[in-house]
Every structure is written in structure tokens, then in C-alpha cells.
Amino acid sequence: MLSGDMAKPLLTCQNADGDLSSPASVGTAIGILGSGDFARSLATRLVDSGFKVIVGSRNPKRSMNLFPSSAEVMPQSDAVKKAEVIFVAVFRDHYTTLCELTDLLVGKILVDVSNNTEINHHKESNAEYLASLFPQCTIVKGFNVISAWTLQCGPRDGNKQVLISCDKQEAKAAVGAIARTMGFVPVDMGSLCAAREIENVPLRLLPFWRIPFLLALSLFICFYIYNFIRSVLHPFLMEHKNKFYKIPIELVNVTLPCVAYVMLSLVYLPGVLAAFFQLYYGTKYRRFPDWLDQWLQHRKQIGLVSFFCAAMHAVYSLCLPMRRSSRYLLLNDAFKQITAGKDNAWVDEEVWRMEVYVSFGIIALGLLSLLAVTSLPSIGNALNWREFSFIQHSPLEDFSRRKVQTLHG
Amino acid sequence: MLSGDMAKPLLTCQNADGDLSSPASVGTAIGILGSGDFARSLATRLVDSGFKVIVGSRNPKRSMNLFPSSAEVMPQSDAVKKAEVIFVAVFRDHYTTLCELTDLLVGKILVDVSNNTEINHHKESNAEYLASLFPQCTIVKGFNVISAWTLQCGPRDGNKQVLISCDKQEAKAAVGAIARTMGFVPVDMGSLCAAREIENVPLRLLPFWRIPFLLALSLFICFYIYNFIRSVLHPFLMEHKNKFYKIPIELVNVTLPCVAYVMLSLVYLPGVLAAFFQLYYGTKYRRFPDWLDQWLQHRKQIGLVSFFCAAMHAVYSLCLPMRRSSRYLLLNDAFKQITAGKDNAWVDEEVWRMEVYVSFGIIALGLLSLLAVTSLPSIGNALNWREFSFIQHSPLEDFSRRKVQTLHG
Amino acid sequence: MLSGDMAKPLLTCQNADGDLSSPASVGTAIGILGSGDFARSLATRLVDSGFKVIVGSRNPKRSMNLFPSSAEVMPQSDAVKKAEVIFVAVFRDHYTTLCELTDLLVGKILVDVSNNTEINHHKESNAEYLASLFPQCTIVKGFNVISAWTLQCGPRDGNKQVLISCDKQEAKAAVGAIARTMGFVPVDMGSLCAAREIENVPLRLLPFWRIPFLLALSLFICFYIYNFIRSVLHPFLMEHKNKFYKIPIELVNVTLPCVAYVMLSLVYLPGVLAAFFQLYYGTKYRRFPDWLDQWLQHRKQIGLVSFFCAAMHAVYSLCLPMRRSSRYLLLNDAFKQITAGKDNAWVDEEVWRMEVYVSFGIIALGLLSLLAVTSLPSIGNALNWREFSFIQHSPLEDFSRRKVQTLHG
């Protein structure tokens, strides 16, 4: 990129011999069309990052006070002349109002920062719609995943990534450099057709977690009610024994592993069903039915919820001997043993059952922890699929099953 | 890339004015040579991702039924004419059978997706061998790290990265864009000479973990047998005491910290040896012997296995008071104390030893947890080497040593 | 990049038709200016990675023995003629000594690997200073984040990233390819103005952790002293009761949750203050005072220290029943109960208080764990801000508050 047509700078206004990869230098002019919340936050952040900000407004006098004092506010037609990269901070419905600027915008880079109110709201993404209105501009999708609040204060914690898509490599690099200068991490999402996906990102709320979470919750409630009736209500009604103190800990503790087991079986069941499906239909090149496909895709989340329940069960179990109730029951047992004159309380079968049960429980928890750790994105990315499936399809079920058998055996 | 030679699209067949960075648009023709398992999965996935798939087969009529109906199956010579990017899903041994297509393939992008059966099987990587056969094609190595199963169903969980290497930037970008459209994450591995490394990736099975794991396992077995003889077999033979109930938990619990200590010392020992080596040979610019080099490279894995043993020891210890056996022994002690008429069971030395021992154990576990967390790739990448060594060479050994001294003191 | 000016190779000396993206091929000549520790480690690593290394020294004869035998050592003026990429491993103060080579260096790529002794030591970064001295060279900043030790042995564990910045895309790609061949992961940090930031990286020592850590430490000391006086010293002085055994575990255990609570409130307090600040000043487009800004930026670290204290409190609590002291106290209680002839030790209020207290504790720990997990960079990056704030502003405070109320209620 040292000579020829390529050397013409896209961003710097002076048309001096520059380089494409360093357009985000201090003092570069950046345009903003719009005067809403997002436009103002964007202006604040750009000014703080050392850019010269030029705001195009329909009513410059009224908007003046809303923007930082070092940003220049002027009529839209003047503003677009002064910058090569222009942020379009305008709602999709008002894109057509910019059509009067069409001639002035030829060859400019327009950054579409818009979001929708619901997933896949329009047939085409906002960015592609903007591109169809201004075919002679380069449209870049980006910054929509950043909230106005984050923009204004600068990136602090959580996600600092700005997803960017564009059909022209140079424009993408230019906007990426601006994002980096503002303190964000640009992520190249490919060509503009990825805009739809990028526009859906901020609307997502843990989509893969909703079903596993609701499933675990309803399982918990069912098992809890059953255990409550069996261990508390029945003894109270039939024998007038007050066992209500079991409600906060003991009942939760016996309910959690039930939930964990059902969830764990739901992780491995769809794989078995898929195998049966393939055997039955004679070929593995036929698509699974939709519900099975959905199920297969939620396995990781179901497995992690199962792990969470198992870990909580472990913590609850470990807390049992710490409770007052356990202490009082032990003291009463000591009293009974002594008044009965029994010098040895030992019951060998009870001892063995508990030792083996606890032992399987610990080993199952250890193996589940390894599974959970390999589910972390940064570790999963370092494994190849052979290693991943080696760990994920471990003999874990075995141990869990044996633990249950031991207790009820 | 706005004008000149550069503007000629590499991928789109229409030769219209396009852009290199967006070749993966819906409807682009992609060629596949081969009709094996991988070729069919690839075709299914490409069709599902919106590409027009053209399969080149030696026997189109027989292959027809194996591929999705929307893929066109035709003789190899016809297929390669219709696509600019062609996946070569053929075994290395059959590459030479493609030589009759040499003239038709000039200027095309060939994607080598082959794998080997063992690490470093051939002198040169498959991709470089293909490049030597077709010097007028651009060879891209990629997609070999993806299994046919993952390809067919689309990326679900685990690693979604597709490692790509190529000598030409544009071809690499084009194949990367195809990978992204298919739902994978392309990773640029540099020039084609990285193909050997990429071809070795799928053959790896946790290579750095094997030795630390086997080491821990053999240490565990040795210490376990020793402890079994000492705490169970000897009392049984000499005093006819039945302590076999200790097998599942208590023996494991005393064995685990021994393994953890030996492993932890093996983490820090090679650093000491390396220092001695350098002092002895007078210069730090001489290579370490191979065994020391290997050892130094496995330190992280040895340390994490040590942490896992320490964490399991903690869980086992916490489970001790929960067991029936512990309850019965306590009841028997109460019986003895009362029949002896002793109103105070307190032994100050025993109390202090246990308090200090448990205390050091907790602190050591806390420090080891910090070490383990900084071993996560995403956290390690956020640290500079000064911070990393500050945390990793902490006064951890100190605490561990003191814990042992306390118990045996 | 198939034809035209662009095809001229930047790196290979033969000026043959090559390609820009594969300059790091085996045998490429790389120059090094300097003969210090870093220069020698760099030479060792480059030789081991298959490059031809040419060292430019002021006194070649003396330097010869310091470098690996396969590196050529020659006068500076000869060395710079033989390589296109030259590492400048010279202190900033000696940059001017290179000015005599100015004519020979025209058009070369100079890699600035220098570090400073303190953060922001000079007005301009070393790399920009070098660029001002050699305006006809392309300056690349890089490799300064790697220690001489890591360079010499090759990347082993921890951070393998090499931060690179440069104004010319090709030079950056060329140096990035060299880094990748050496086994490091090049990270594009944008244009040369990022050099200042890159030069500050190795001087950082967990800057965001210092204040939270010191805060936690001083809170711990204060609360510990208070608890020591209240639970140990006062009973000893007033009632001559020896409770000193509480020092290692029980006192730490009651101190840790106090620290955790204060730290947790310090996570949420600045957000409340910021809201008040904005309400009071009538607009949200005014900057926060510096202390509030700093505080807001440390929230994540304060929160993680709080989580660490809470987790340690959990482990300490779980260890309580394991101690000898707990066993002896229980035996003494049994003795007292029996000598008093009391057949039931049960105190319903005590039982309920403990059950509810432990129950809230477990739930709070579970929620804090979720917070801590989403603080991992690789998971945070997978969340959008809506998901992140949904998890991070959970009803956690609620549970913690109730736990305290239960105990003291």
C-alpha cells in the first residue's frame, strides 16, 4: 500500500499521502448525524478519545447545548462535507429523511449504529436497508452492541467487543481503528449480510439458558413438594412429630440431587435418541426433527445447570453437621445410649453404606467439575474435538448411578 | 480495493465488480472433489449455509444419491470449471489422480481438508504436497480440525475454530469468510508452512496431560497401598481390629495430600535444577538437556493435577464428620467418658495441633485456587509476565510445608 | 495481491515474485542491532525458529562469542544492508548513535523492542521517538512485553501474546508472521500511537488489584483485632477463660464475612452515589469527580475480593465440626446433659436460627459464584450488556442482608 491508487487515504481530509491502517489518529474529523441519547454519548466518547467531532443536526441551535462544548454542531448538509466517516445515529424510520443529503454522501463511510426493538423485526437488517438507500456510500454496521451508558463512560467491565461488519475491507479497518482508539475491541464479523445477526445480539437475554433454567426450577418445585409431604407433613399429621425445621436445609438437600440426576440424564438422552433416529431411518444424512435439534443444542446449558445443582447439594451436605439440630440429636442419642447402657453404637452396614455413598458423591463431583471447566470458552477453544469428546463423554454417569444405588440399595 | 486489478473478484462467477471481503454471499458456487464421508458432510453443511454446491465425482450417477438433492453432482472436469473455491476431500494417496485436471484448475483456490493417521506421518504436510502438484493453484489448508459429524450438524458446542493457513491473503480471507458463514470461527495461522502443525492438531489427545496424569496415578497407587498396609492390614493382622471401613474415604483422604505434595514439589524442582545447570555451565546461553526441557514444559499441567488432588483432599476432609462411623465413634467416646466420670475431655495440645493444621490447609487451598485461576487461558492472556510470575511463584510452598510440619510435629 | 506494485515482496532479499503474507519463511534474514541480554536471547530464539540472523555490532570481534554460532556477527553498517527487518535492541538513550546508518536504513522495517523503567517516563513513546529520528523507515513496536528469558526458551506457559503496533499494514503483518513463527501470538494493537500503551504494559503490576487488596487487608486487620479483644482477651482478663485456641480458625471465620460484606457494599455504593450525583446536577452528561470515577472502575476487583473472602468463610465454616475442640466441647456437653438427667437437648429457636442462617449463606455463595464466573474474560465476552447487567445486578444483596439479620435477629 505504498503507491498507486491504494495509497489514497480514505479518512484524512487533507488527501495527503497517508496510510489506511492508521486513520484513527488524534484530531481526525468524525461526523455524527442525529441528536438523541446515543448521538450525545457517542460525541462525548469521541471527544474524550481525541477526535474532532462534527454533529449534523436539523436544528443546530437547539441541539448545541446537548453536546460537549468541543463538538461542533451545524446543519446536516455542512457536517457531512467535513468528515469521511459519519455515524448515523438516527432511527430506521427516519433514514429516508437523509435522502436529501444523497449527493453530499457519495463515497463516504456511513456507520449504522441502530438497534431494533425485537429480534428479526424487519425483513432486511437496518444496515442493509441503509445500504439500499445510499448505494454510493460504504455502509459499516457497528457499535450497536454498546449501550449509550458504556459509550459515555468508556468501557469499564464486561464485554468490550464491538462487532463490525462491512463489505469493504478498508472501511471496516478504519471503523475498527476508531473503536480501538475509543477503548473497545473491534471484532470482524465479515460482510454486511452479518448485520442482521449483529442487530439481534443486544436483544438476546441468555436465550439458551431460559429453557434449562425453567426446567430445573419446575423439577425442583415438584421434588420439593413431594419431599415436603413425605418427610414433614406426613409425620406431622400421622404421628404429630414436628419436623418443620427441615424446610430450609434438609429438604433442599435431598431435592437438589434429584434435579441434578434428571438434568444429567437429559444431557445424554438426546444423543441416544439421535442414534436411534439414525438407525431407524437407515441413513445419517437426514435432518433430525426440530425438537430433537433444539434439545441437542441445549445440552451444554442443561449440563451446567445439573453441575450447579450437584455442587449446591455438596455444599448443603457439608453444612449438615454444622447445624444446631444435628448437635442436639447427637446429644440425645448419647443420652439414650448411656441410659440403655449400650457401650458400642456401631452398626457395620450403616457405616459401609454411608462411606461408599459419600465416596461416589465426591468422585462424581470431581468429574463434573472437569466437565464444567472444559465448558469454559477459553479452555474449550484450546481442545480439539477428539479431546473434547474424550472428556465430555466420560464414565461420569456410571459413578452417579452407583451413588444412588448405594443409598437405596 | 476500489479499482485496478485488485477489484477482480476471486470468488463470484459473474466477474461483476465485487469486493474480495464478501465472497461468502448466499448462492456462491463452491466445488467439492470427492464423495467420501467428509465430502458428503461438507456438502450438507454448505447447502444448509446457502451456498450452491457443485460436486465433482468420477462416477456421478452412483454418487448422486449420497449427496443432498440440491447439490449438483457431475464429472470432475465439469465441476472444477464452475467454481473458484474447490474443496479437495480426497485422500493424500489419491492427489495424483487429480493431475488430469491440472489445466482446468489454474488460478483456482484449492482447500486441503485432509488429515493424517499419525503425527508427522509424511516428510511434508499434505497441503504442501498438494501445492507442489498444482503450482498454479492457491492452496489453503483448513477444516481438517472439524469432524464430519460437526460439519454435518453445524457447530454446536466445544471448539468452533477452523484453523486456516495459506500463502495468499485474499484466498485465506475468502475461505475464512466461507467458514464464518458456515458458523465456524476462522483462525489465521499464517502461511502454508503452518499446515504441518494444523494437520497434527486433530491427532493430539491431551499430549501434555498424559505424563502428569500417569505420574499422579502411580503415586496415588503407591501411597494408597502403603497407607492400606499401615492403617488397615497391620491392625487387622496384629490386633484383629476391623478397620476395613476406612477403605473408601479415610485412606483416600490421607493419600491425596501426599500425591499433591509430591506433584507440587515436581513443579518447582525443575526450576531449581535449571538454575544449578546454568550456574555449573557458567552461561545461560546453553540449551538445557532434553529431559529437563520436557519437564519444564509440563509444569503447568503437573501443578493443576496437584491442585485437583488438594481440592479433592479438602472435600474428603470436609465429609469426614458427615459419616455414620464418625457419629458412632463419638457416641462411644461419650459413653466411655461418662462411665469413667471424666467431666472434661479437653486436651490442649491436640486442640492446637488440629487448629493450626486445618488453618494452614485452608490458606494453602486458597492460594492454590488463585494459581489455578490464573492458569485459565483467558486470564493468563490478560497478565503480563511480571504479574504472572508474581502470582505463580507465591509463598505457597511455605504454607504447605508448615501444614505438614504441624501434623507430624 | 497477485500483480502490480503490491506484489513486490517487502521481506525476501531475492526480490523474486513472492507474497506479502508469507514472509516468515525459513531462512529469511533478520537483522539485530545491539549486543545486550535481550539481543542475545532474541538471536537464540530466531536461530532456533529457522531464521538467518545477522547481528550488527560496534565491536563484532568481542560480541562474536556472546551469540549463537550460527548467527553472523558483523559491523552495523554491513548488517543493516543484508536484512529488510531489523530489530533495534538498543536503549532509547543510544538511538542517536544509529544516525550514522540513516542512509542505509531507508525503506527498512525497524522493530522497536525497548522498555522504560517507569510508566510514561518520556513525553513520547520510544517507538515514536525512533520514528522521528528515522522518518524514512517503517517503525514497528513489538516484543517488549516478552522477557529475555521467555524469548530464549520459547513460549512455555502464561501469556504468549506479542502486542504489535505500526502505521503500515504490510510491515505489521511481516513482523506478526515472524512472531507467529517464533511461537508467539501476534496481537494487532493498531497504529504506532498505541506504542505508549504497549510500552507501559510490562511495567504494570496488577494496578487495579492494589487498592482492593490493601482495603481488604486493612479491613481484615481491624475486624480481627476487634474480634480478638471481644472473644478472647475480654473473657481471659475478666473471667480467666483460656479461649486462645480460637485464634487460627474461629476468629478468622467471624472476621471474613465482615470483610466480605463491607467490600460487597463498596461494589454497589458508587453506583448509588453516581445516580445521586446525576440527579443533583440535573443531567447525565457531566463527568463524575475523579475519585468516583476511580471507584467505579475498581468495582469488579472489589467484588472479586469480596467473593474470595466469602468463599474462604464458607470453607472455614465447613471445617468447624472437623476440629478436635468441637469434638471435646460436644463430649463435655454430653457429660453435662447426662449428669443433669436432661433427656432432650433440643432448643427450637436456636435450631431455626441456625438453619435459616446457613441456608441464606449457601444461597448467597451460590449467587456470588455465578457473579464470579461471569467475570471471567472469556465468558464476559460472550454476553451482551443486557445479559451482563442482568446477572451482575442480581438480588444478591438481599440474601446477604437477610443472612446477617438472621444471626443477629
GROMACS .gro file of N, CA and C in nm, chain A residues 304-360:
model
  171
  304LEU      N    1  -2.465  -2.777   3.260
  304LEU     CA    2  -2.410  -2.683   3.358
  304LEU      C    3  -2.508  -2.659   3.471
  305VAL      N    4  -2.639  -2.653   3.440
  305VAL     CA    5  -2.738  -2.639   3.548
  305VAL      C    6  -2.732  -2.762   3.638
  306SER      N    7  -2.716  -2.880   3.578
  306SER     CA    8  -2.703  -3.002   3.656
  306SER      C    9  -2.581  -2.994   3.748
  307PHE      N   10  -2.470  -2.945   3.693
  307PHE     CA   11  -2.349  -2.930   3.774
  307PHE      C   12  -2.372  -2.834   3.890
  308PHE      N   13  -2.442  -2.723   3.863
  308PHE     CA   14  -2.470  -2.624   3.967
  308PHE      C   15  -2.550  -2.689   4.080
  309CYS      N   16  -2.654  -2.768   4.044
  309CYS     CA   17  -2.735  -2.836   4.145
  309CYS      C   18  -2.650  -2.934   4.225
  310ALA      N   19  -2.564  -3.009   4.155
  310ALA     CA   20  -2.480  -3.107   4.224
  310ALA      C   21  -2.384  -3.036   4.320
  311ALA      N   22  -2.326  -2.924   4.277
  311ALA     CA   23  -2.233  -2.851   4.363
  311ALA      C   24  -2.306  -2.796   4.485
  312MET      N   25  -2.427  -2.744   4.464
  312MET     CA   26  -2.505  -2.692   4.577
  312MET      C   27  -2.540  -2.805   4.673
  313HIS      N   28  -2.573  -2.923   4.619
  313HIS     CA   29  -2.601  -3.039   4.703
  313HIS      C   30  -2.480  -3.073   4.790
  314ALA      N   31  -2.361  -3.065   4.729
  314ALA     CA   32  -2.238  -3.093   4.804
  314ALA      C   33  -2.224  -2.994   4.919
  315VAL      N   34  -2.245  -2.864   4.890
  315VAL     CA   35  -2.229  -2.763   4.995
  315VAL      C   36  -2.333  -2.784   5.106
  316TYR      N   37  -2.458  -2.811   5.067
  316TYR     CA   38  -2.562  -2.836   5.167
  316TYR      C   39  -2.525  -2.955   5.255
  317SER      N   40  -2.477  -3.064   5.190
  317SER     CA   41  -2.442  -3.184   5.266
  317SER      C   42  -2.331  -3.154   5.366
  318LEU      N   43  -2.230  -3.077   5.321
  318LEU     CA   44  -2.118  -3.046   5.408
  318LEU      C   45  -2.163  -2.962   5.526
  319CYS      N   46  -2.271  -2.884   5.508
  319CYS     CA   47  -2.319  -2.798   5.616
  319CYS      C   48  -2.399  -2.874   5.721
  320LEU      N   49  -2.442  -2.995   5.688
  320LEU     CA   50  -2.531  -3.068   5.780
  320LEU      C   51  -2.474  -3.080   5.922
  321PRO      N   52  -2.346  -3.126   5.940
  321PRO     CA   53  -2.300  -3.145   6.078
  321PRO      C   54  -2.278  -3.015   6.153
  322MET      N   55  -2.284  -2.902   6.081
  322MET     CA   56  -2.258  -2.772   6.143
  322MET      C   57  -2.381  -2.719   6.217
  323ARG      N   58  -2.497  -2.777   6.187
  323ARG     CA   59  -2.623  -2.721   6.239
  323ARG      C   60  -2.645  -2.756   6.386
  324ARG      N   61  -2.718  -2.671   6.454
  324ARG     CA   62  -2.757  -2.697   6.592
  324ARG      C   63  -2.837  -2.827   6.601
  325SER      N   64  -2.931  -2.846   6.506
  325SER     CA   65  -3.022  -2.961   6.512
  325SER      C   66  -2.941  -3.090   6.515
  326SER      N   67  -2.835  -3.095   6.434
  326SER     CA   68  -2.752  -3.215   6.429
  326SER      C   69  -2.686  -3.236   6.566
  327ARG      N   70  -2.640  -3.127   6.628
  327ARG     CA   71  -2.575  -3.135   6.758
  327ARG      C   72  -2.672  -3.188   6.864
  328TYR      N   73  -2.795  -3.133   6.865
  328TYR     CA   74  -2.893  -3.172   6.967
  328TYR      C   75  -2.932  -3.318   6.951
  329LEU      N   76  -2.947  -3.361   6.825
  329LEU     CA   77  -2.985  -3.500   6.801
  329LEU      C   78  -2.876  -3.595   6.848
  330LEU      N   79  -2.751  -3.552   6.827
  330LEU     CA   80  -2.638  -3.634   6.870
  330LEU      C   81  -2.635  -3.645   7.022
  331LEU      N   82  -2.656  -3.531   7.090
  331LEU     CA   83  -2.656  -3.530   7.237
  331LEU      C   84  -2.767  -3.621   7.289
  332ASN      N   85  -2.884  -3.614   7.225
  332ASN     CA   86  -2.994  -3.700   7.269
  332ASN      C   87  -2.961  -3.847   7.248
  333ASP      N   88  -2.896  -3.877   7.135
  333ASP     CA   89  -2.855  -4.015   7.110
  333ASP      C   90  -2.759  -4.062   7.219
  334ALA      N   91  -2.664  -3.973   7.256
  334ALA     CA   92  -2.568  -4.009   7.360
  334ALA      C   93  -2.643  -4.040   7.489
  335PHE      N   94  -2.743  -3.957   7.522
  335PHE     CA   95  -2.822  -3.977   7.644
  335PHE      C   96  -2.890  -4.113   7.642
  336LYS      N   97  -2.953  -4.143   7.523
  336LYS     CA   98  -3.026  -4.270   7.511
  336LYS      C   99  -2.931  -4.388   7.527
  337GLN      N  100  -2.814  -4.377   7.458
  337GLN     CA  101  -2.720  -4.489   7.461
  337GLN      C  102  -2.675  -4.518   7.604
  338ILE      N  103  -2.651  -4.410   7.679
  338ILE     CA  104  -2.599  -4.428   7.814
  338ILE      C  105  -2.707  -4.481   7.908
  339THR      N  106  -2.827  -4.425   7.895
  339THR     CA  107  -2.934  -4.476   7.982
  339THR      C  108  -2.965  -4.622   7.948
  340ALA      N  109  -2.942  -4.661   7.820
  340ALA     CA  110  -2.963  -4.802   7.783
  340ALA      C  111  -2.843  -4.888   7.819
  341GLY      N  112  -2.731  -4.824   7.855
  341GLY     CA  113  -2.611  -4.897   7.896
  341GLY      C  114  -2.541  -4.969   7.782
  342LYS      N  115  -2.563  -4.922   7.656
  342LYS     CA  116  -2.502  -4.985   7.538
  342LYS      C  117  -2.362  -4.927   7.518
  343ASP      N  118  -2.256  -5.008   7.525
  343ASP     CA  119  -2.122  -4.949   7.516
  343ASP      C  120  -2.073  -4.935   7.373
  344ASN      N  121  -2.144  -4.992   7.275
  344ASN     CA  122  -2.099  -4.978   7.135
  344ASN      C  123  -2.217  -4.946   7.042
  345ALA      N  124  -2.212  -4.831   6.979
  345ALA     CA  125  -2.322  -4.786   6.894
  345ALA      C  126  -2.307  -4.833   6.749
  346TRP      N  127  -2.196  -4.893   6.718
  346TRP     CA  128  -2.155  -4.925   6.581
  346TRP      C  129  -2.255  -5.017   6.508
  347VAL      N  130  -2.299  -4.976   6.387
  347VAL     CA  131  -2.379  -5.064   6.300
  347VAL      C  132  -2.304  -5.076   6.168
  348ASP      N  133  -2.243  -5.188   6.144
  348ASP     CA  134  -2.149  -5.201   6.033
  348ASP      C  135  -2.213  -5.170   5.898
  349GLU      N  136  -2.334  -5.216   5.877
  349GLU     CA  137  -2.397  -5.196   5.746
  349GLU      C  138  -2.419  -5.047   5.719
  350GLU      N  139  -2.470  -4.977   5.821
  350GLU     CA  140  -2.492  -4.832   5.809
  350GLU      C  141  -2.362  -4.759   5.775
  351VAL      N  142  -2.254  -4.797   5.845
  351VAL     CA  143  -2.124  -4.734   5.824
  351VAL      C  144  -2.082  -4.751   5.679
  352TRP      N  145  -2.084  -4.875   5.628
  352TRP     CA  146  -2.039  -4.901   5.492
  352TRP      C  147  -2.123  -4.829   5.389
  353ARG      N  148  -2.255  -4.833   5.407
  353ARG     CA  149  -2.341  -4.767   5.309
  353ARG      C  150  -2.305  -4.618   5.296
  354MET      N  151  -2.286  -4.553   5.412
  354MET     CA  152  -2.257  -4.409   5.410
  354MET      C  153  -2.120  -4.382   5.349
  355GLU      N  154  -2.020  -4.464   5.386
  355GLU     CA  155  -1.885  -4.442   5.333
  355GLU      C  156  -1.885  -4.451   5.180
  356VAL      N  157  -1.951  -4.556   5.129
  356VAL     CA  158  -1.949  -4.575   4.984
  356VAL      C  159  -2.030  -4.465   4.915
  357TYR      N  160  -2.143  -4.428   4.976
  357TYR     CA  161  -2.227  -4.325   4.919
  357TYR      C  162  -2.153  -4.191   4.907
  358VAL      N  163  -2.093  -4.150   5.018
  358VAL     CA  164  -2.018  -4.024   5.018
  358VAL      C  165  -1.903  -4.031   4.918
  359SER      N  166  -1.836  -4.145   4.915
  359SER     CA  167  -1.722  -4.163   4.826
  359SER      C  168  -1.761  -4.145   4.680
  360PHE      N  169  -1.869  -4.212   4.637
  360PHE     CA  170  -1.915  -4.194   4.499
  360PHE      C  171  -1.956  -4.049   4.472
   0.00000   0.00000   0.00000
